[in-house]
């Protein structure tokens, strides 16, 4: 049994692996692939240290750094079930392999959301695609449709107006992407934008031949002749394997607190699969680092590496009197010591700090 099992090989998972390995934890990383969603991003301009870098290249640099450390990587299998066992957790993959660890971090990210219209499934990989970066060059010189109005749709449009004969951008709503991305595509001579239109059907026999759309206001329908359809309408959390074990929100994201805890001792989650807002590579990487550090603290407590007992910490807080009760703004807030695990509830409002085991305690709830 290893110390820490990390499920997912994207920015959060790989960053967690580096931090765990640096803490000398016996670490196992399990993932279907390396890189995750950033592999599908053509250009990244907001990751510190790089003015511009391809998503695939950035993930290759992540992987190179991970491989500098003595940790085990199992790539190619996807975890289909995670369960609690005596002393930790067991993960079963779609290859019928089972791995065990004392603690685990879920960092499985998200995947493209399907449009769920007639013709989509039948023509998947026959003109229907979810990645302009991967498949865009296959449609050079053709008419194509991009479905969606957010950043991913605008990035796909920007890629395709450079190589396609004509691009139809179709969205249910006004464009919601970043203004800088809208500016990149507006004015392109080979671009037609259909705002407030819905896709009713993707047409074709062996390959995509067109899309049928409807104006939401006038209810008029029209068919557009295209050879490719790029569906860019958002992402779905890869959380199905864990939904019977831990709480998910209405979007299917894993609910975590500020310490990346799921509510099950020893089980943490990080990155886009969680409820943490702002789905950005830099945020996911930071959350992965946090989760690994929290897992390390959990394992230290588990192994009783800290001699101070919880009772001693409670007594110390009591002896500190006002200082132990004053470091908050609201009565009822809960704080925890990241060393011993002691938790306290605020009963008096003041201006001091909550201290335990020689360090400030961390707020875990309002």
mmCIF file of C-alpha atoms in Angstrom:
data_model
loop_
_atom_site.group_PDB
_atom_site.id
_atom_site.type_symbol
_atom_site.label_atom_id
_atom_site.label_comp_id
_atom_site.label_asym_id
_atom_site.label_seq_id
_atom_site.Cartn_x
_atom_site.Cartn_y
_atom_site.Cartn_z
ATOM 1 C CA UNK A 1 0.000 0.000 0.000
ATOM 2 C CA UNK A 2 1.408 3.388 -0.987
ATOM 3 C CA UNK A 3 1.072 6.564 1.061
ATOM 4 C CA UNK A 4 -0.802 8.692 -1.464
ATOM 5 C CA UNK A 5 -2.751 7.846 -4.597
ATOM 6 C CA UNK A 6 -3.423 10.685 -7.050
ATOM 7 C CA UNK A 7 -6.211 10.057 -9.557
ATOM 8 C CA UNK A 8 -5.783 12.277 -12.608
ATOM 9 C CA UNK A 9 -2.852 13.482 -14.680
ATOM 10 C CA UNK A 10 -3.748 17.092 -15.495
ATOM 11 C CA UNK A 11 -2.322 20.277 -13.945
ATOM 12 C CA UNK A 12 -3.801 19.552 -10.497
ATOM 13 C CA UNK A 13 -2.773 15.907 -10.422
ATOM 14 C CA UNK A 14 0.767 16.440 -11.667
ATOM 15 C CA UNK A 15 1.388 19.372 -9.330
ATOM 16 C CA UNK A 16 0.084 17.291 -6.430
ATOM 17 C CA UNK A 17 2.472 14.507 -7.437
ATOM 18 C CA UNK A 18 5.485 16.841 -7.348
ATOM 19 C CA UNK A 19 4.565 18.228 -3.936
ATOM 20 C CA UNK A 20 3.873 14.759 -2.534
ATOM 21 C CA UNK A 21 7.153 13.363 -3.846
ATOM 22 C CA UNK A 22 9.063 16.294 -2.367
ATOM 23 C CA UNK A 23 7.538 15.377 1.000
ATOM 24 C CA UNK A 24 8.989 11.867 0.541
ATOM 25 C CA UNK A 25 5.576 10.241 0.307
ATOM 26 C CA UNK A 26 5.342 6.946 -1.547
ATOM 27 C CA UNK A 27 3.173 8.279 -4.357
ATOM 28 C CA UNK A 28 1.151 6.650 -7.134
ATOM 29 C CA UNK A 29 -0.394 8.654 -9.990
ATOM 30 C CA UNK A 30 -3.170 6.972 -12.010
ATOM 31 C CA UNK A 31 -4.569 8.603 -15.139
ATOM 32 C CA UNK A 32 -6.133 7.814 -18.473
ATOM 33 C CA UNK A 33 -3.680 10.246 -20.068
ATOM 34 C CA UNK A 34 -1.197 12.972 -19.244
ATOM 35 C CA UNK A 35 -2.199 16.610 -19.556
ATOM 36 C CA UNK A 36 -5.988 16.524 -19.564
ATOM 37 C CA UNK A 37 -7.889 19.529 -20.913
ATOM 38 C CA UNK A 38 -4.843 21.784 -21.508
ATOM 39 C CA UNK A 39 -3.750 19.368 -24.242
ATOM 40 C CA UNK A 40 -6.700 20.676 -26.260
ATOM 41 C CA UNK A 41 -5.752 24.337 -25.848
ATOM 42 C CA UNK A 42 -3.987 25.925 -28.797
ATOM 43 C CA UNK A 43 -2.314 28.787 -26.993
ATOM 44 C CA UNK A 44 -1.961 29.828 -23.358
ATOM 45 C CA UNK A 45 -1.144 33.452 -22.586
ATOM 46 C CA UNK A 46 -1.987 33.627 -18.876
ATOM 47 C CA UNK A 47 0.290 31.047 -17.242
ATOM 48 C CA UNK A 48 3.027 32.846 -15.358
ATOM 49 C CA UNK A 49 6.526 32.418 -16.736
ATOM 50 C CA UNK A 50 5.358 32.082 -20.344
ATOM 51 C CA UNK A 51 4.117 34.930 -22.513
ATOM 52 C CA UNK A 52 2.767 32.282 -24.873
ATOM 53 C CA UNK A 53 2.912 28.493 -24.832
ATOM 54 C CA UNK A 54 0.926 25.708 -26.463
ATOM 55 C CA UNK A 55 -1.191 23.707 -24.019
ATOM 56 C CA UNK A 56 0.390 20.415 -25.052
ATOM 57 C CA UNK A 57 3.889 21.844 -24.618
ATOM 58 C CA UNK A 58 3.090 23.165 -21.135
ATOM 59 C CA UNK A 59 1.774 19.772 -20.055
ATOM 60 C CA UNK A 60 4.912 18.115 -21.436
ATOM 61 C CA UNK A 61 6.948 20.402 -19.195
ATOM 62 C CA UNK A 62 4.739 19.414 -16.241
ATOM 63 C CA UNK A 63 5.344 15.749 -17.073
ATOM 64 C CA UNK A 64 9.106 16.242 -17.320
ATOM 65 C CA UNK A 65 9.140 17.749 -13.842
ATOM 66 C CA UNK A 66 7.011 14.948 -12.394
ATOM 67 C CA UNK A 67 9.361 12.321 -13.819
ATOM 68 C CA UNK A 68 12.305 13.848 -11.962
ATOM 69 C CA UNK A 69 10.906 12.321 -8.770
ATOM 70 C CA UNK A 70 10.770 8.667 -7.672
ATOM 71 C CA UNK A 71 7.039 8.092 -7.933
ATOM 72 C CA UNK A 72 4.988 5.456 -9.725
ATOM 73 C CA UNK A 73 2.812 6.373 -12.719
ATOM 74 C CA UNK A 74 0.073 4.185 -14.193
ATOM 75 C CA UNK A 75 -1.073 5.783 -17.455
ATOM 76 C CA UNK A 76 -3.757 4.392 -19.746
ATOM 77 C CA UNK A 77 -6.334 3.136 -17.280
ATOM 78 C CA UNK A 78 -9.253 5.112 -15.891
ATOM 79 C CA UNK A 79 -10.443 4.688 -12.300
ATOM 80 C CA UNK A 80 -13.979 3.304 -12.428
ATOM 81 C CA UNK A 81 -14.542 2.881 -8.697
ATOM 82 C CA UNK A 82 -13.041 4.206 -5.472
ATOM 83 C CA UNK A 83 -13.874 2.689 -2.093
ATOM 84 C CA UNK A 84 -12.784 2.877 1.516
ATOM 85 C CA UNK A 85 -10.884 -0.068 2.950
ATOM 86 C CA UNK A 86 -9.131 -0.774 6.228
ATOM 87 C CA UNK A 87 -6.310 1.726 6.475
ATOM 88 C CA UNK A 88 -7.152 3.770 3.395
ATOM 89 C CA UNK A 89 -8.660 3.544 -0.085
ATOM 90 C CA UNK A 90 -8.826 1.122 -3.022
ATOM 91 C CA UNK A 91 -9.170 2.224 -6.641
ATOM 92 C CA UNK A 92 -10.291 -0.119 -9.399
ATOM 93 C CA UNK A 93 -9.615 0.764 -13.038
ATOM 94 C CA UNK A 94 -11.410 -0.095 -16.263
ATOM 95 C CA UNK A 95 -8.533 -2.533 -16.890
ATOM 96 C CA UNK A 96 -9.581 -4.473 -13.775
ATOM 97 C CA UNK A 97 -6.476 -3.359 -11.882
ATOM 98 C CA UNK A 98 -6.694 -2.443 -8.188
ATOM 99 C CA UNK A 99 -4.455 -0.044 -6.271
ATOM 100 C CA UNK A 100 -4.432 0.862 -2.585
ATOM 101 C CA UNK A 101 -3.250 3.888 -0.621
ATOM 102 C CA UNK A 102 -3.535 5.422 2.840
ATOM 103 C CA UNK A 103 -4.785 8.709 1.360
ATOM 104 C CA UNK A 104 -6.068 9.814 -2.037
ATOM 105 C CA UNK A 105 -6.461 12.954 -4.133
ATOM 106 C CA UNK A 106 -9.100 13.085 -6.877
ATOM 107 C CA UNK A 107 -7.949 15.368 -9.703
ATOM 108 C CA UNK A 108 -9.811 13.959 -12.689
ATOM 109 C CA UNK A 109 -10.754 17.275 -14.305
ATOM 110 C CA UNK A 110 -13.518 17.652 -16.886
ATOM 111 C CA UNK A 111 -14.402 16.455 -20.390
ATOM 112 C CA UNK A 112 -16.270 18.079 -23.315
ATOM 113 C CA UNK A 113 -20.046 18.341 -22.961
ATOM 114 C CA UNK A 114 -22.037 16.709 -25.802
ATOM 115 C CA UNK A 115 -24.711 18.630 -27.684
ATOM 116 C CA UNK A 116 -27.180 15.697 -27.547
ATOM 117 C CA UNK A 117 -28.861 16.272 -30.898
ATOM 118 C CA UNK A 118 -29.749 13.788 -33.646
ATOM 119 C CA UNK A 119 -26.750 12.837 -35.766
ATOM 120 C CA UNK A 120 -24.115 13.772 -33.190
ATOM 121 C CA UNK A 121 -23.288 10.292 -31.918
ATOM 122 C CA UNK A 122 -23.611 8.657 -35.330
ATOM 123 C CA UNK A 123 -21.188 11.127 -36.921
ATOM 124 C CA UNK A 124 -18.727 11.393 -34.030
ATOM 125 C CA UNK A 125 -15.198 11.278 -35.503
ATOM 126 C CA UNK A 126 -16.827 11.506 -38.955
ATOM 127 C CA UNK A 127 -16.955 15.268 -38.987
ATOM 128 C CA UNK A 128 -18.206 15.825 -35.433
ATOM 129 C CA UNK A 129 -15.357 16.791 -33.120
ATOM 130 C CA UNK A 130 -14.800 18.431 -29.748
ATOM 131 C CA UNK A 131 -11.266 19.680 -30.340
ATOM 132 C CA UNK A 132 -10.298 22.251 -32.959
ATOM 133 C CA UNK A 133 -6.663 22.051 -31.862
ATOM 134 C CA UNK A 134 -6.562 18.306 -32.484
ATOM 135 C CA UNK A 135 -8.726 17.995 -35.581
ATOM 136 C CA UNK A 136 -8.888 21.464 -37.124
ATOM 137 C CA UNK A 137 -6.296 20.842 -39.869
ATOM 138 C CA UNK A 138 -8.431 17.971 -41.199
ATOM 139 C CA UNK A 139 -11.051 20.525 -42.262
ATOM 140 C CA UNK A 140 -8.795 23.004 -44.057
ATOM 141 C CA UNK A 141 -10.565 24.579 -47.045
ATOM 142 C CA UNK A 142 -14.007 23.356 -45.926
ATOM 143 C CA UNK A 143 -17.101 25.013 -44.499
ATOM 144 C CA UNK A 144 -17.384 24.264 -40.780
ATOM 145 C CA UNK A 145 -19.680 25.081 -37.867
ATOM 146 C CA UNK A 146 -18.534 25.935 -34.354
ATOM 147 C CA UNK A 147 -21.195 25.479 -31.672
ATOM 148 C CA UNK A 148 -20.981 27.608 -28.516
ATOM 149 C CA UNK A 149 -20.411 31.176 -27.371
ATOM 150 C CA UNK A 150 -17.794 30.941 -24.626
ATOM 151 C CA UNK A 151 -14.013 30.988 -24.600
ATOM 152 C CA UNK A 152 -13.533 27.497 -26.006
ATOM 153 C CA UNK A 153 -15.880 28.219 -28.931
ATOM 154 C CA UNK A 154 -14.137 31.523 -29.671
ATOM 155 C CA UNK A 155 -10.720 29.869 -29.548
ATOM 156 C CA UNK A 156 -11.944 27.194 -31.961
ATOM 157 C CA UNK A 157 -13.361 29.895 -34.238
ATOM 158 C CA UNK A 158 -10.063 31.779 -34.166
ATOM 159 C CA UNK A 159 -8.245 28.608 -35.177
ATOM 160 C CA UNK A 160 -10.644 27.735 -37.980
ATOM 161 C CA UNK A 161 -11.052 31.143 -39.671
ATOM 162 C CA UNK A 162 -7.365 30.879 -40.563
ATOM 163 C CA UNK A 163 -7.696 27.615 -42.477
ATOM 164 C CA UNK A 164 -11.388 26.950 -43.273
ATOM 165 C CA UNK A 165 -13.245 28.231 -46.320
ATOM 166 C CA UNK A 166 -16.059 29.572 -44.137
ATOM 167 C CA UNK A 167 -16.934 29.327 -40.442
ATOM 168 C CA UNK A 168 -20.433 29.484 -38.955
ATOM 169 C CA UNK A 169 -20.414 30.317 -35.238
ATOM 170 C CA UNK A 170 -23.728 29.221 -33.712
ATOM 171 C CA UNK A 171 -24.713 30.070 -30.140
ATOM 172 C CA UNK A 172 -27.899 29.958 -28.062
ATOM 173 C CA UNK A 173 -26.956 33.193 -26.303
ATOM 174 C CA UNK A 174 -24.959 36.350 -26.971
ATOM 175 C CA UNK A 175 -21.211 35.734 -26.967
ATOM 176 C CA UNK A 176 -20.035 35.210 -23.389
ATOM 177 C CA UNK A 177 -16.295 34.764 -23.914
ATOM 178 C CA UNK A 178 -13.502 37.127 -22.968
ATOM 179 C CA UNK A 179 -13.573 40.430 -24.897
ATOM 180 C CA UNK A 180 -10.012 39.856 -26.110
ATOM 181 C CA UNK A 181 -11.138 36.620 -27.804
ATOM 182 C CA UNK A 182 -14.204 38.274 -29.328
ATOM 183 C CA UNK A 183 -11.947 40.991 -30.758
ATOM 184 C CA UNK A 184 -9.744 38.333 -32.360
ATOM 185 C CA UNK A 185 -12.540 36.891 -34.488
ATOM 186 C CA UNK A 186 -14.877 39.791 -35.185
ATOM 187 C CA UNK A 187 -14.509 41.231 -38.635
ATOM 188 C CA UNK A 188 -13.217 38.021 -40.202
ATOM 189 C CA UNK A 189 -14.494 37.920 -43.792
ATOM 190 C CA UNK A 190 -15.080 34.177 -43.715
ATOM 191 C CA UNK A 191 -17.115 34.194 -40.478
ATOM 192 C CA UNK A 192 -20.899 34.286 -40.031
ATOM 193 C CA UNK A 193 -22.263 34.478 -36.490
ATOM 194 C CA UNK A 194 -25.717 33.141 -35.606
ATOM 195 C CA UNK A 195 -26.653 34.523 -32.190
ATOM 196 C CA UNK A 196 -29.634 33.028 -30.330
ATOM 197 C CA UNK A 197 -29.852 30.031 -32.638
ATOM 198 C CA UNK A 198 -30.126 26.390 -31.638
ATOM 199 C CA UNK A 199 -28.806 23.356 -33.476
ATOM 200 C CA UNK A 200 -31.619 20.900 -34.181
ATOM 201 C CA UNK A 201 -29.727 18.226 -36.092
ATOM 202 C CA UNK A 202 -26.362 17.311 -37.542
ATOM 203 C CA UNK A 203 -27.007 15.875 -40.988
ATOM 204 C CA UNK A 204 -25.078 13.333 -43.012
ATOM 205 C CA UNK A 205 -24.849 9.657 -43.913
ATOM 206 C CA UNK A 206 -21.238 8.501 -43.651
ATOM 207 C CA UNK A 207 -19.815 11.953 -42.897
ATOM 208 C CA UNK A 208 -21.140 15.347 -41.812
ATOM 209 C CA UNK A 209 -22.925 17.158 -44.626
ATOM 210 C CA UNK A 210 -24.688 19.968 -42.781
ATOM 211 C CA UNK A 211 -26.437 21.296 -39.693
ATOM 212 C CA UNK A 212 -30.057 22.338 -39.231
ATOM 213 C CA UNK A 213 -30.535 25.386 -37.012
ATOM 214 C CA UNK A 214 -33.479 27.424 -35.741
ATOM 215 C CA UNK A 215 -33.719 31.104 -34.838
ATOM 216 C CA UNK A 216 -35.040 31.291 -31.262
ATOM 217 C CA UNK A 217 -36.920 34.529 -31.963
ATOM 218 C CA UNK A 218 -38.449 34.028 -35.403
ATOM 219 C CA UNK A 219 -38.579 30.195 -35.166
ATOM 220 C CA UNK A 220 -37.336 30.042 -38.759
ATOM 221 C CA UNK A 221 -35.169 27.054 -39.647
ATOM 222 C CA UNK A 222 -32.301 26.833 -42.113
ATOM 223 C CA UNK A 223 -29.713 24.308 -43.190
ATOM 224 C CA UNK A 224 -26.027 25.135 -43.436
ATOM 225 C CA UNK A 225 -23.775 23.027 -45.641
ATOM 226 C CA UNK A 226 -20.683 22.118 -43.631
ATOM 227 C CA UNK A 227 -18.185 19.290 -43.606
ATOM 228 C CA UNK A 228 -17.246 19.619 -39.957
ATOM 229 C CA UNK A 229 -18.909 20.488 -36.655
ATOM 230 C CA UNK A 230 -16.878 21.619 -33.635
ATOM 231 C CA UNK A 231 -18.920 21.295 -30.438
ATOM 232 C CA UNK A 232 -17.576 23.709 -27.809
ATOM 233 C CA UNK A 233 -20.349 24.129 -25.235
ATOM 234 C CA UNK A 234 -18.525 23.529 -21.994
ATOM 235 C CA UNK A 235 -17.278 20.673 -19.880
ATOM 236 C CA UNK A 236 -18.597 17.928 -17.587
ATOM 237 C CA UNK A 237 -16.776 16.929 -14.364
ATOM 238 C CA UNK A 238 -15.231 13.456 -14.447
ATOM 239 C CA UNK A 239 -16.816 12.520 -11.140
ATOM 240 C CA UNK A 240 -19.095 9.572 -11.937
ATOM 241 C CA UNK A 241 -16.767 7.045 -10.293
ATOM 242 C CA UNK A 242 -17.048 8.864 -6.970
ATOM 243 C CA UNK A 243 -20.701 9.983 -6.792
ATOM 244 C CA UNK A 244 -21.759 7.162 -4.448
ATOM 245 C CA UNK A 245 -18.968 7.980 -2.047
ATOM 246 C CA UNK A 246 -18.790 11.761 -1.737
ATOM 247 C CA UNK A 247 -21.168 14.724 -2.170
ATOM 248 C CA UNK A 248 -21.469 16.340 -5.607
ATOM 249 C CA UNK A 249 -23.196 19.615 -6.425
ATOM 250 C CA UNK A 250 -25.876 20.000 -9.102
ATOM 251 C CA UNK A 251 -23.167 20.353 -11.770
ATOM 252 C CA UNK A 252 -21.519 17.102 -10.737
ATOM 253 C CA UNK A 253 -18.541 18.819 -9.115
ATOM 254 C CA UNK A 254 -16.982 17.384 -5.948
ATOM 255 C CA UNK A 255 -17.720 19.563 -2.946
ATOM 256 C CA UNK A 256 -14.561 20.533 -1.054
ATOM 257 C CA UNK A 257 -13.681 23.005 1.675
ATOM 258 C CA UNK A 258 -10.743 25.413 1.634
ATOM 259 C CA UNK A 259 -8.432 22.565 2.705
ATOM 260 C CA UNK A 260 -9.439 20.430 -0.317
ATOM 261 C CA UNK A 261 -11.224 17.974 1.974
ATOM 262 C CA UNK A 262 -14.223 16.006 0.726
ATOM 263 C CA UNK A 263 -15.685 15.140 4.117
ATOM 264 C CA UNK A 264 -14.086 11.688 4.202
ATOM 265 C CA UNK A 265 -10.852 11.657 6.246
ATOM 266 C CA UNK A 266 -7.870 11.120 3.980
ATOM 267 C CA UNK A 267 -9.760 11.801 0.751
ATOM 268 C CA UNK A 268 -9.009 15.103 -0.971
ATOM 269 C CA UNK A 269 -9.925 16.629 -4.336
ATOM 270 C CA UNK A 270 -8.380 19.351 -6.488
ATOM 271 C CA UNK A 271 -8.738 21.130 -9.809
ATOM 272 C CA UNK A 272 -11.622 21.494 -12.242
ATOM 273 C CA UNK A 273 -13.505 18.458 -10.897
ATOM 274 C CA UNK A 274 -14.202 20.364 -7.659
ATOM 275 C CA UNK A 275 -16.471 23.236 -6.643
ATOM 276 C CA UNK A 276 -13.516 25.640 -6.529
ATOM 277 C CA UNK A 277 -14.429 28.509 -8.922
ATOM 278 C CA UNK A 278 -12.324 29.914 -11.777
ATOM 279 C CA UNK A 279 -11.405 26.909 -13.903
ATOM 280 C CA UNK A 280 -7.912 27.965 -14.916
ATOM 281 C CA UNK A 281 -4.676 25.986 -15.291
ATOM 282 C CA UNK A 282 -2.877 28.133 -12.741
ATOM 283 C CA UNK A 283 -5.731 27.696 -10.240
ATOM 284 C CA UNK A 284 -5.832 23.921 -10.761
ATOM 285 C CA UNK A 285 -2.079 23.678 -10.229
ATOM 286 C CA UNK A 286 -2.315 25.667 -7.005
ATOM 287 C CA UNK A 287 -5.179 23.503 -5.763
ATOM 288 C CA UNK A 288 -3.132 20.395 -6.521
ATOM 289 C CA UNK A 289 -0.279 21.738 -4.410
ATOM 290 C CA UNK A 290 -2.676 22.534 -1.551
ATOM 291 C CA UNK A 291 -4.249 19.081 -1.675
ATOM 292 C CA UNK A 292 -0.859 17.354 -1.537
ATOM 293 C CA UNK A 293 0.218 19.432 1.455
ATOM 294 C CA UNK A 294 -3.050 18.674 3.239
ATOM 295 C CA UNK A 295 -2.647 14.968 2.468
ATOM 296 C CA UNK A 296 0.878 15.088 3.887
ATOM 297 C CA UNK A 297 -0.395 16.641 7.109
ATOM 298 C CA UNK A 298 -3.141 14.034 7.316
ATOM 299 C CA UNK A 299 -0.633 11.194 6.941
ATOM 300 C CA UNK A 300 1.628 12.727 9.566
ATOM 301 C CA UNK A 301 -1.247 12.836 12.028
ATOM 302 C CA UNK A 302 -2.164 9.284 11.080
ATOM 303 C CA UNK A 303 1.314 8.072 11.931
ATOM 304 C CA UNK A 304 1.432 10.037 15.200
ATOM 305 C CA UNK A 305 4.573 11.867 14.173
ATOM 306 C CA UNK A 306 3.544 14.818 16.305
ATOM 307 C CA UNK A 307 3.706 14.100 20.056
ATOM 308 C CA UNK A 308 1.248 16.840 21.023
ATOM 309 C CA UNK A 309 -2.173 15.314 21.673
ATOM 310 C CA UNK A 310 -5.494 16.878 20.765
ATOM 311 C CA UNK A 311 -6.314 17.207 24.467
ATOM 312 C CA UNK A 312 -3.072 19.101 25.057
ATOM 313 C CA UNK A 313 -3.946 21.439 22.200
ATOM 314 C CA UNK A 314 -7.397 22.085 23.666
ATOM 315 C CA UNK A 315 -5.847 22.823 27.037
ATOM 316 C CA UNK A 316 -3.332 25.154 25.415
ATOM 317 C CA UNK A 317 -6.115 27.041 23.661
ATOM 318 C CA UNK A 318 -7.978 27.357 26.947
ATOM 319 C CA UNK A 319 -4.858 28.648 28.682
ATOM 320 C CA UNK A 320 -4.421 31.271 25.965
ATOM 321 C CA UNK A 321 -7.824 32.612 26.959
ATOM 322 C CA UNK A 322 -8.785 35.666 24.924
ATOM 323 C CA UNK A 323 -6.221 35.023 22.176
ATOM 324 C CA UNK A 324 -7.716 31.619 21.440
ATOM 325 C CA UNK A 325 -11.229 33.040 21.250
ATOM 326 C CA UNK A 326 -10.713 36.373 19.529
ATOM 327 C CA UNK A 327 -9.215 35.674 16.094
ATOM 328 C CA UNK A 328 -12.409 35.866 14.051
ATOM 329 C CA UNK A 329 -15.179 38.129 12.837
ATOM 330 C CA UNK A 330 -18.184 35.867 13.324
ATOM 331 C CA UNK A 331 -19.425 33.725 16.169
ATOM 332 C CA UNK A 332 -19.885 30.134 15.022
ATOM 333 C CA UNK A 333 -16.894 30.019 12.677
ATOM 334 C CA UNK A 334 -14.877 26.815 12.912
ATOM 335 C CA UNK A 335 -11.086 26.603 12.850
ATOM 336 C CA UNK A 336 -8.749 23.631 12.667
ATOM 337 C CA UNK A 337 -5.104 22.993 13.507
ATOM 338 C CA UNK A 338 -3.316 21.607 10.437
ATOM 339 C CA UNK A 339 -0.840 19.775 12.673
ATOM 340 C CA UNK A 340 -2.924 17.866 15.213
ATOM 341 C CA UNK A 341 -6.415 18.170 13.727
ATOM 342 C CA UNK A 342 -7.926 19.929 16.735
ATOM 343 C CA UNK A 343 -11.087 21.889 15.851
ATOM 344 C CA UNK A 344 -12.584 24.824 17.760
ATOM 345 C CA UNK A 345 -15.778 26.839 17.345
ATOM 346 C CA UNK A 346 -15.700 30.586 17.931
ATOM 347 C CA UNK A 347 -17.724 31.771 20.897
ATOM 348 C CA UNK A 348 -16.455 35.339 21.201
ATOM 349 C CA UNK A 349 -15.656 37.988 18.593
ATOM 350 C CA UNK A 350 -12.315 39.756 18.876
ATOM 351 C CA UNK A 351 -9.184 40.824 17.074
ATOM 352 C CA UNK A 352 -6.507 38.303 17.993
ATOM 353 C CA UNK A 353 -5.442 35.069 16.316
ATOM 354 C CA UNK A 354 -6.215 31.417 16.905
ATOM 355 C CA UNK A 355 -2.992 29.499 17.531
ATOM 356 C CA UNK A 356 -2.378 25.769 17.965
ATOM 357 C CA UNK A 357 0.824 23.701 17.778
ATOM 358 C CA UNK A 358 2.800 26.871 17.196
ATOM 359 C CA UNK A 359 0.938 28.014 14.081
ATOM 360 C CA UNK A 360 -2.226 29.892 13.149
ATOM 361 C CA UNK A 361 -5.303 27.722 12.886
ATOM 362 C CA UNK A 362 -7.153 27.547 9.557
ATOM 363 C CA UNK A 363 -10.787 28.528 9.088
ATOM 364 C CA UNK A 364 -12.811 25.602 7.735
ATOM 365 C CA UNK A 365 -16.373 26.963 7.760
ATOM 366 C CA UNK A 366 -18.476 30.053 8.331
#
